[in-house]
PDB file of C-alpha atoms in Angstrom:
ATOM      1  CA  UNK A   6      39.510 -40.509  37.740  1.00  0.00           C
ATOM      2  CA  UNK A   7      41.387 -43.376  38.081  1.00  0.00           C
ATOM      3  CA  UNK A   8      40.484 -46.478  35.579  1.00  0.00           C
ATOM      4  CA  UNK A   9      39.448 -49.752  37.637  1.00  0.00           C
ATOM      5  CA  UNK A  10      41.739 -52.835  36.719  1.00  0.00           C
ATOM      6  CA  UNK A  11      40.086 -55.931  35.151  1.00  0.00           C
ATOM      7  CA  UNK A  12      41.650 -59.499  35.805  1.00  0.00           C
ATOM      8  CA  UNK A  13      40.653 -61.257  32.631  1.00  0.00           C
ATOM      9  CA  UNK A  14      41.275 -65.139  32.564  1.00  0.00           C
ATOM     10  CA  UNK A  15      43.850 -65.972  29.708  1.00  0.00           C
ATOM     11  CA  UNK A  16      42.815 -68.163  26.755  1.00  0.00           C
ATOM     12  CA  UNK A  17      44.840 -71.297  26.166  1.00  0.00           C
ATOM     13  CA  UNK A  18      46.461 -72.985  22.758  1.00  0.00           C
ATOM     14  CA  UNK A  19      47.483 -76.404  23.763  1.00  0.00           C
ATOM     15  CA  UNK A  20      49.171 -76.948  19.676  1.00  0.00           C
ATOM     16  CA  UNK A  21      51.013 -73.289  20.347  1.00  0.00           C
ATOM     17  CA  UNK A  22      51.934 -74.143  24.258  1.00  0.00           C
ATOM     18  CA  UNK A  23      50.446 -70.253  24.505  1.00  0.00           C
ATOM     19  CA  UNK A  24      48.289 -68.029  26.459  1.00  0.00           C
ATOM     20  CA  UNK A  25      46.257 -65.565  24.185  1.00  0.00           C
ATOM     21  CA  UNK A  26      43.665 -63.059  23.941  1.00  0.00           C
ATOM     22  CA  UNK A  27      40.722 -61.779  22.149  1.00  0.00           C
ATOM     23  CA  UNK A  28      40.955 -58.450  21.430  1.00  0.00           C
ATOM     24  CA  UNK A  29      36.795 -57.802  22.032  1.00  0.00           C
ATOM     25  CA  UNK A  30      37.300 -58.899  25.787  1.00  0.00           C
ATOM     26  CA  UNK A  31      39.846 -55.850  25.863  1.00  0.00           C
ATOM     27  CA  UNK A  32      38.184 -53.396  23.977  1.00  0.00           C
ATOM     28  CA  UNK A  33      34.866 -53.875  25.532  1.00  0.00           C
ATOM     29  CA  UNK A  34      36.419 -53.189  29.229  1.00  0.00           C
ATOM     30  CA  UNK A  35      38.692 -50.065  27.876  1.00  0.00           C
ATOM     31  CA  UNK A  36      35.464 -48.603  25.983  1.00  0.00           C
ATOM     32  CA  UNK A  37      33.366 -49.302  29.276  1.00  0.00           C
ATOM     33  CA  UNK A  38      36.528 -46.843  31.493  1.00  0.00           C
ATOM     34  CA  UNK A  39      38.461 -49.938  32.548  1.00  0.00           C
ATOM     35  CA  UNK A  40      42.136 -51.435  32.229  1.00  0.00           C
ATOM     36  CA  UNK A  41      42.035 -54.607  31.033  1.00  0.00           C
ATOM     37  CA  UNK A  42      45.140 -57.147  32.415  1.00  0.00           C
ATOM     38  CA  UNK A  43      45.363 -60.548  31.223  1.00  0.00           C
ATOM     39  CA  UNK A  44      46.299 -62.987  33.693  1.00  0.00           C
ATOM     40  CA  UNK A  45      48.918 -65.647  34.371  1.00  0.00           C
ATOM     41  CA  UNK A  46      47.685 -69.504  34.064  1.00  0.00           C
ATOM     42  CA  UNK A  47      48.593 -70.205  37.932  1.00  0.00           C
ATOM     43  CA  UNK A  48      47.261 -72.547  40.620  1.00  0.00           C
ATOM     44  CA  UNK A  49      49.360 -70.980  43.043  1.00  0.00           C
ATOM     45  CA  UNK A  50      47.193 -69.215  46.340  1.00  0.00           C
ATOM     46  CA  UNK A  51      49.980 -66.823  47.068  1.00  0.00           C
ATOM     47  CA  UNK A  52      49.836 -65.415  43.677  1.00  0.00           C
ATOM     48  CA  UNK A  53      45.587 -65.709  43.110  1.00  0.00           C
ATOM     49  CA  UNK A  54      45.511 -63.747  46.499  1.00  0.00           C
ATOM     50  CA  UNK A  55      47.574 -60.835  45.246  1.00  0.00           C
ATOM     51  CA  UNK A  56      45.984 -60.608  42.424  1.00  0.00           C
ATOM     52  CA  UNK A  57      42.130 -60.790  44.181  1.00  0.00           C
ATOM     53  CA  UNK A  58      43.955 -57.806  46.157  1.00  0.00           C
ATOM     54  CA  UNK A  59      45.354 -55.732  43.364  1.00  0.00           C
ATOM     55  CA  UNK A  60      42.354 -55.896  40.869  1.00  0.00           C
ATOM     56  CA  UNK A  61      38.765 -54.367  41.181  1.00  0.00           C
ATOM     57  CA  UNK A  62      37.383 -57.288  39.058  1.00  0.00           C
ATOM     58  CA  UNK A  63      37.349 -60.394  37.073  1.00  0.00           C
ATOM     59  CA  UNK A  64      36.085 -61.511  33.796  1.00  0.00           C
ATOM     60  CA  UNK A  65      35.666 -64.796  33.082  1.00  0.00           C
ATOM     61  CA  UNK A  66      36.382 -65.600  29.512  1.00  0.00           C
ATOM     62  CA  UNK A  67      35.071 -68.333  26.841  1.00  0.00           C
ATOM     63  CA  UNK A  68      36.949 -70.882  25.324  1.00  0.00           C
ATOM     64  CA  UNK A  69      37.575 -74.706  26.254  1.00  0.00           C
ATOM     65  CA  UNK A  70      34.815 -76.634  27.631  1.00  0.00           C
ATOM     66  CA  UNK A  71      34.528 -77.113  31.713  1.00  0.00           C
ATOM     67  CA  UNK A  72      35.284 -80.142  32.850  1.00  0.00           C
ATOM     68  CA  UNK A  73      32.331 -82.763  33.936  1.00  0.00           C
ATOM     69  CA  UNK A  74      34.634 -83.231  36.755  1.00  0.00           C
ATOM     70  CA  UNK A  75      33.421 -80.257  38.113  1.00  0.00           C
ATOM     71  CA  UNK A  76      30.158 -81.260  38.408  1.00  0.00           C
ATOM     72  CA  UNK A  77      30.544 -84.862  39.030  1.00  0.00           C
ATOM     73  CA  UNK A  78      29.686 -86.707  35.275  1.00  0.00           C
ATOM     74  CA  UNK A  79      32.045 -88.794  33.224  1.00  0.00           C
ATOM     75  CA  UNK A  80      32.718 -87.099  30.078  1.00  0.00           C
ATOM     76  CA  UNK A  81      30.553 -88.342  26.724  1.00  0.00           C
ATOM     77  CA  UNK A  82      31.801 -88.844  23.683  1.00  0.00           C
ATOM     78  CA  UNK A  83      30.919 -85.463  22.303  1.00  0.00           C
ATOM     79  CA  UNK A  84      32.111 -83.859  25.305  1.00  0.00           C
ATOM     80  CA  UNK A  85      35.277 -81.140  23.527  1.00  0.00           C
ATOM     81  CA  UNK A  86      38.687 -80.515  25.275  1.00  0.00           C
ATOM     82  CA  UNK A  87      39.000 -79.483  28.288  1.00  0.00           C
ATOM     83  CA  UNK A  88      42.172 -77.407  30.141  1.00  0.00           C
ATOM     84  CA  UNK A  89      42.638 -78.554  33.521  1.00  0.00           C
ATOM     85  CA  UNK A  90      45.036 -75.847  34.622  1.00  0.00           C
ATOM     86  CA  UNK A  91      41.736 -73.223  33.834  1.00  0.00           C
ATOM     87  CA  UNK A  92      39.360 -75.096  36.297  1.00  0.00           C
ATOM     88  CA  UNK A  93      41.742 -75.514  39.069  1.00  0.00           C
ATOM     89  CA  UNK A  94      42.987 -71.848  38.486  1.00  0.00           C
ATOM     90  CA  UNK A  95      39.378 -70.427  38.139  1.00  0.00           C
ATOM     91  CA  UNK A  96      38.126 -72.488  40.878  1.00  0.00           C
ATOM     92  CA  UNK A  97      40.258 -71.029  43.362  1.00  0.00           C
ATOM     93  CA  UNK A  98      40.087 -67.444  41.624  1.00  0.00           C
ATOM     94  CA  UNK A  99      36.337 -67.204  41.774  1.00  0.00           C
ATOM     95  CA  UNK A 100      36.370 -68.681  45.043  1.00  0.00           C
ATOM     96  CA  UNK A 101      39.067 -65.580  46.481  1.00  0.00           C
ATOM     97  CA  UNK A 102      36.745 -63.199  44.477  1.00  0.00           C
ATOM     98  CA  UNK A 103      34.003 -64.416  46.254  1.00  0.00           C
ATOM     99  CA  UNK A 104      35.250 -63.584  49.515  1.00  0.00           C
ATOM    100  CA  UNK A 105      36.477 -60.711  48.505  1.00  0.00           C
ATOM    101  CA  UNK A 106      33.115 -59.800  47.257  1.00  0.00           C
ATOM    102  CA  UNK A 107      34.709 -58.556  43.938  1.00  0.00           C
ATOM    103  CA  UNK A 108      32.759 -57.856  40.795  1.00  0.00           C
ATOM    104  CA  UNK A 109      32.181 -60.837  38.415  1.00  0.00           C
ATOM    105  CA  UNK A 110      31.428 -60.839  34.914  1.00  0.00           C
ATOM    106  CA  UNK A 111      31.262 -64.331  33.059  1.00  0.00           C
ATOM    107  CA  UNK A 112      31.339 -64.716  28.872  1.00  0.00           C
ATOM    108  CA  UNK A 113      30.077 -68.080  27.505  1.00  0.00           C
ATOM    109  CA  UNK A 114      32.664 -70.454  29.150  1.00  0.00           C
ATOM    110  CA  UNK A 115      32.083 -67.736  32.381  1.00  0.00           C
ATOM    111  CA  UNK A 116      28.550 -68.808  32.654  1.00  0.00           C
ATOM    112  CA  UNK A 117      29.086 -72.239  32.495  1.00  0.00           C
ATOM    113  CA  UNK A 118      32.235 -72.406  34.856  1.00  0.00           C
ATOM    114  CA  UNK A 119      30.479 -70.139  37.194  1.00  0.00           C
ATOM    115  CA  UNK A 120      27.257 -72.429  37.301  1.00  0.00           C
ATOM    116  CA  UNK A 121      29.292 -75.890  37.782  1.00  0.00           C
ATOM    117  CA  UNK A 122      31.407 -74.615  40.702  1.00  0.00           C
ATOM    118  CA  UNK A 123      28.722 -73.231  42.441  1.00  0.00           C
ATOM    119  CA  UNK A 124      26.853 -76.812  42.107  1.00  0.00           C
ATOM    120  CA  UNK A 125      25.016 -76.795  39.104  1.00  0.00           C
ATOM    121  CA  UNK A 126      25.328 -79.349  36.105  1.00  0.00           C
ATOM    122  CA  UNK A 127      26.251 -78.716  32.148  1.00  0.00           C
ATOM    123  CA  UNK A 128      24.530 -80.412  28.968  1.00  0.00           C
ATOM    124  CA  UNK A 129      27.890 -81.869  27.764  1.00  0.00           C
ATOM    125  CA  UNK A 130      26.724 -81.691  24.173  1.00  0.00           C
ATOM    126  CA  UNK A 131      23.492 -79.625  23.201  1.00  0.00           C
ATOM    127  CA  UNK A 132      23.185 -81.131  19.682  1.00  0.00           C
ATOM    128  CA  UNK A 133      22.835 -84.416  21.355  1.00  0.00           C
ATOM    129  CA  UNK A 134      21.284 -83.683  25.200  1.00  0.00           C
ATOM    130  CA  UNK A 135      18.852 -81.109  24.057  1.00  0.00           C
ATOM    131  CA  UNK A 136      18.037 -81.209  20.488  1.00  0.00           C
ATOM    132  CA  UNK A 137      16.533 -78.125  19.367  1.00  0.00           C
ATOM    133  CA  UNK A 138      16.019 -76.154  16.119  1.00  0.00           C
ATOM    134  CA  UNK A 139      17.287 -72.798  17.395  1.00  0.00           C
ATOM    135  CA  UNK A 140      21.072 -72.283  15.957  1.00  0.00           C
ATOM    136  CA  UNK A 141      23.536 -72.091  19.071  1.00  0.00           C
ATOM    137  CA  UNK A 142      26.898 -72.744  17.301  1.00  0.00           C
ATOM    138  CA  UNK A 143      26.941 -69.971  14.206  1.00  0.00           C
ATOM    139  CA  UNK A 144      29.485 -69.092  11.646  1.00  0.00           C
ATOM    140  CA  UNK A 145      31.020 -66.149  11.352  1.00  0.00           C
ATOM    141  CA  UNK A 146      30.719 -62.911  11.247  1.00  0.00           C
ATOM    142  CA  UNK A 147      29.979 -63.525  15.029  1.00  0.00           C
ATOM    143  CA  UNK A 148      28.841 -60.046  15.835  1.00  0.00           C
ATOM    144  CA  UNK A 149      25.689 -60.834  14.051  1.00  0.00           C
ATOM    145  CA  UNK A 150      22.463 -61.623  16.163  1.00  0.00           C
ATOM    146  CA  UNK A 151      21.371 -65.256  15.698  1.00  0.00           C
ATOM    147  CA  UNK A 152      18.394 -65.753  18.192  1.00  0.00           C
ATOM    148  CA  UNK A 153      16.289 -63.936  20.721  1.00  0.00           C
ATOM    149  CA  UNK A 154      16.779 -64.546  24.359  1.00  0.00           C
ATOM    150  CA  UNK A 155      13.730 -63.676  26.671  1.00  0.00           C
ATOM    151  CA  UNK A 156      14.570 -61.290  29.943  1.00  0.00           C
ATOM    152  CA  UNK A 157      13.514 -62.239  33.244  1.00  0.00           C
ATOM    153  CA  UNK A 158      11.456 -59.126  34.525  1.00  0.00           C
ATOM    154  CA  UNK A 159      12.316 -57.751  38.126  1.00  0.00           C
ATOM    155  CA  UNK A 160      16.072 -58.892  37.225  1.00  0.00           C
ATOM    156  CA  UNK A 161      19.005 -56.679  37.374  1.00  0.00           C
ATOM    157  CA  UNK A 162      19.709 -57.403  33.593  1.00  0.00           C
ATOM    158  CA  UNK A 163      15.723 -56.292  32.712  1.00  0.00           C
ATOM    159  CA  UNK A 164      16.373 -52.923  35.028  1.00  0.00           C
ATOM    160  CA  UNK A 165      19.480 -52.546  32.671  1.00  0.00           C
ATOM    161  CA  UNK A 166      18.411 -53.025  29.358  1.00  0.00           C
ATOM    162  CA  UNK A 167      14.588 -51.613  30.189  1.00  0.00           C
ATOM    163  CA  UNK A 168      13.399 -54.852  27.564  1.00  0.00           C
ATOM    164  CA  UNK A 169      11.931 -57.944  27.271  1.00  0.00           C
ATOM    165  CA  UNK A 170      13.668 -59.584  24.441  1.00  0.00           C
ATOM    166  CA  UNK A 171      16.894 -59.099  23.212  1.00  0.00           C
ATOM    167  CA  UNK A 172      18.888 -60.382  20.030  1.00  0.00           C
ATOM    168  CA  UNK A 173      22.003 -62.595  20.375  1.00  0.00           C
ATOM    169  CA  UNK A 174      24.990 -63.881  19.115  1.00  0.00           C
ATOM    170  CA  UNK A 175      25.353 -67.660  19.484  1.00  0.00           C
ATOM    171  CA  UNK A 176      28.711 -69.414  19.809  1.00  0.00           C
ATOM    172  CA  UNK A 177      28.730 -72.844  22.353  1.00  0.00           C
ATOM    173  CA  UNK A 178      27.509 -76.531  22.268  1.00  0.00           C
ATOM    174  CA  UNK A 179      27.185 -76.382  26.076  1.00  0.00           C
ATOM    175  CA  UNK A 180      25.233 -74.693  28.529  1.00  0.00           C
ATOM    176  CA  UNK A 181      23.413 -74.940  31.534  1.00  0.00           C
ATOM    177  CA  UNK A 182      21.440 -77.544  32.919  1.00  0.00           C
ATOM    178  CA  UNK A 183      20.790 -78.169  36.112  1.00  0.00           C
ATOM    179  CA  UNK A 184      21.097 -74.391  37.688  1.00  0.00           C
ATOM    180  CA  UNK A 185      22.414 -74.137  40.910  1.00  0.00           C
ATOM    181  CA  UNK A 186      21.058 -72.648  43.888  1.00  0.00           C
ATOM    182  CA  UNK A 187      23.246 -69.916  44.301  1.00  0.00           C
ATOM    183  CA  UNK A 188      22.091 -68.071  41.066  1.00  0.00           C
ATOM    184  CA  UNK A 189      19.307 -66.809  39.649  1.00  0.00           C
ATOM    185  CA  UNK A 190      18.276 -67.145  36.114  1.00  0.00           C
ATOM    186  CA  UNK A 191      18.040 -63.296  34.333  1.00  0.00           C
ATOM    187  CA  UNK A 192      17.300 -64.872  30.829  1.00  0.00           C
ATOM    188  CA  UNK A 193      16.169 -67.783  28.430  1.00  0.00           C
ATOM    189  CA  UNK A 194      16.453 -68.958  25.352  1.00  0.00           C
ATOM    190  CA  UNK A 195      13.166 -69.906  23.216  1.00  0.00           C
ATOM    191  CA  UNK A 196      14.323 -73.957  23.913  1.00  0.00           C
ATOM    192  CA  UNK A 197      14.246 -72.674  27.313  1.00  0.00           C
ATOM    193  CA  UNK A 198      17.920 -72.390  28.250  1.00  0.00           C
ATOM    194  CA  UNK A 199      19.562 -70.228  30.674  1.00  0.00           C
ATOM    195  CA  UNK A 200      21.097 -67.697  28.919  1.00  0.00           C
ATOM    196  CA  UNK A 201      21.863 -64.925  32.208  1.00  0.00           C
ATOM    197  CA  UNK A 202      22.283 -65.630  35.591  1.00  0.00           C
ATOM    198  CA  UNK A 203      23.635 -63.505  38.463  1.00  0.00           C
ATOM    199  CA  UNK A 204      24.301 -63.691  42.311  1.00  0.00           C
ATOM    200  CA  UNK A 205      21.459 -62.080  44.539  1.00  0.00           C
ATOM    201  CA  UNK A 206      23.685 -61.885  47.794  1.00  0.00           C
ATOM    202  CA  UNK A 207      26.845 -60.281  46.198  1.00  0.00           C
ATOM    203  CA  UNK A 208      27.850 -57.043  44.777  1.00  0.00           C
ATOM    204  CA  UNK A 209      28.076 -57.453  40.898  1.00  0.00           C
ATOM    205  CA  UNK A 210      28.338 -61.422  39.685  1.00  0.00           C
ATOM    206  CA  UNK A 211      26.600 -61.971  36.402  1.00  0.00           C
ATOM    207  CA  UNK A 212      27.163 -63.861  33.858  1.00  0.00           C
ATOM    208  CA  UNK A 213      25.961 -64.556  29.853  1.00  0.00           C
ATOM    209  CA  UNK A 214      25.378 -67.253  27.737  1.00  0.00           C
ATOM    210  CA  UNK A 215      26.141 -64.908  24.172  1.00  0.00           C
ATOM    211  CA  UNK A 216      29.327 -63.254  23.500  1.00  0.00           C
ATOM    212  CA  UNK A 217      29.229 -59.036  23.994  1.00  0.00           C
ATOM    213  CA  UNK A 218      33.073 -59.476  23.077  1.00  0.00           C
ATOM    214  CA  UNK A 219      32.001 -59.865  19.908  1.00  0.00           C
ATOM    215  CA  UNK A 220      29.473 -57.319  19.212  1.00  0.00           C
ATOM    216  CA  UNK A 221      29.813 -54.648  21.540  1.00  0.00           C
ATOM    217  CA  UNK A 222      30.759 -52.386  18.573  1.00  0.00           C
ATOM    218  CA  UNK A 223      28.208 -51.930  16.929  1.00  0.00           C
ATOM    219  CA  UNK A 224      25.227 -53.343  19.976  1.00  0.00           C
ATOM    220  CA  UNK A 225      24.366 -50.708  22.506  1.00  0.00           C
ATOM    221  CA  UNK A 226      23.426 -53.760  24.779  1.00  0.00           C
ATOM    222  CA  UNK A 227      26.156 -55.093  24.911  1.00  0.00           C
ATOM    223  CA  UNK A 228      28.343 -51.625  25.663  1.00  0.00           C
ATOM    224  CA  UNK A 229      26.105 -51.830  28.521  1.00  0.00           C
ATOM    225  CA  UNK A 230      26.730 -54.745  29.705  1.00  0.00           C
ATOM    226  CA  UNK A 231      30.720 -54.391  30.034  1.00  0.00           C
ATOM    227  CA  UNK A 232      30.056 -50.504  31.492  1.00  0.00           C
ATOM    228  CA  UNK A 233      27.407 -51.879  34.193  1.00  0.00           C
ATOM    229  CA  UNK A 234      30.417 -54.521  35.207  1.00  0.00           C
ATOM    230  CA  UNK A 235      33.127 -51.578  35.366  1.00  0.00           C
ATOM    231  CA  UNK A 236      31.117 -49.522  37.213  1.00  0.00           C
ATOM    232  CA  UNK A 237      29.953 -51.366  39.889  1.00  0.00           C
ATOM    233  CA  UNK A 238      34.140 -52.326  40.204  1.00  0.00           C
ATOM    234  CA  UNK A 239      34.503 -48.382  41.072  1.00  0.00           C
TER     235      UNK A 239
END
């Protein structure tokens, strides 16, 4: 049968000028029957709607923080760098996906781009807007499980994983505050953030707080989180 392609958003290295990869993002789709292609960094429509066209999917990768533009704040002090070429480019790629109604699947960065755009708000800085004593930022090895997230029953991520709690890996300072309309919350954290989301009137758009790229290896969970998003791009 043939393999679905995956779109996944290139990573960024302002010091290197370079686009770059982790290899989990990869793996994870190619173990799960996809092909993993990374993108270009482009703003340019002709080129966004080919690609929309020519792949069955999109994941939406980690890395810099999203801009408070996006969700109309001014930036705090604590606030990290940002790439302004990724939100314009993701903007209009989501937005083409949308249409499109092709599958979505969001990674750390994913969750909180995806939430912004579609109207919600960020905490900037969670050591400083939500205090808490549960670790969000670990250390490495980062395929380790840091802290439990709690699973929204009657949600497609509870029909998935058949559970109630699941262990984590932790790696942001942001996350999700104010969630927006257009998604609906799948998990929490014990400080009560939104760890899972997805989109009740599309085909396949979820997203994740933790990072499966990481420990899909050796986490059944997470293997089933990358094959639920390839299948539902067949």
């Amino acid at each position: 049968m043939k393999r679905p392609l995956i779109g996944l958003i290139p990573l960024y290295d302002e010091e290197k000028e370079s686009l770059w990869m982790l290899p989990g993002y990869m793996d994870g789709i190619i173990e799960a029957g996809g092909i993993p292609i990374m993108l270009p960094l482009t703003k340019d429509d002709q080129m966004l709607s080919q690609l929309v066209g020519q792949c069955d999917g999109f994941l939406f990768t980690g890395g810099h923080d999203v801009s408070p533009d996006l969700y109309n704040e001014v930036p705090v002090k604590e606030c990290g760098a940002c790439c302004k070429e990724r939100d314009i480019m993701e903007k209009k790629l989501f937005g083409m996906a949308l249409k499109a109604d092709k599958p979505v699947l969001g990674i750390c960065r994913g969750i909180q781009f995806i939430n912004a755009v579609l109207g919600g708000s960020l905490y900037q800085d969670l050591p400083t807007q939500h205090p808490s004593e549960l670790e969000h930022h670990q250390t490495p090895p980062y395929d380790i499980s840091i802290h439990k997230v709690k699973i929204v029953e009657n949600t497609p991520l509870h029909e998935l994983l058949n559970i109630r709690e699941l262990d984590v890996n932790s790696y942001h300072h942001q996350a999700i505050k104010k969630l927006s309309t257009h998604l609906t919350a799948m998990a929490y954290s014990t400080d009560d953030l939104v760890e899972a989301v997805y989109m009740k009137d599309k085909k396949f758009v979820w997203a994740v707080q933790w990072h499966p790229e990481f420990s899909h290896k050796s986490d059944q969970n997470s293997k089933r989180i990358f094959k639920k998003f390839v299948d539902e791009t067949i």
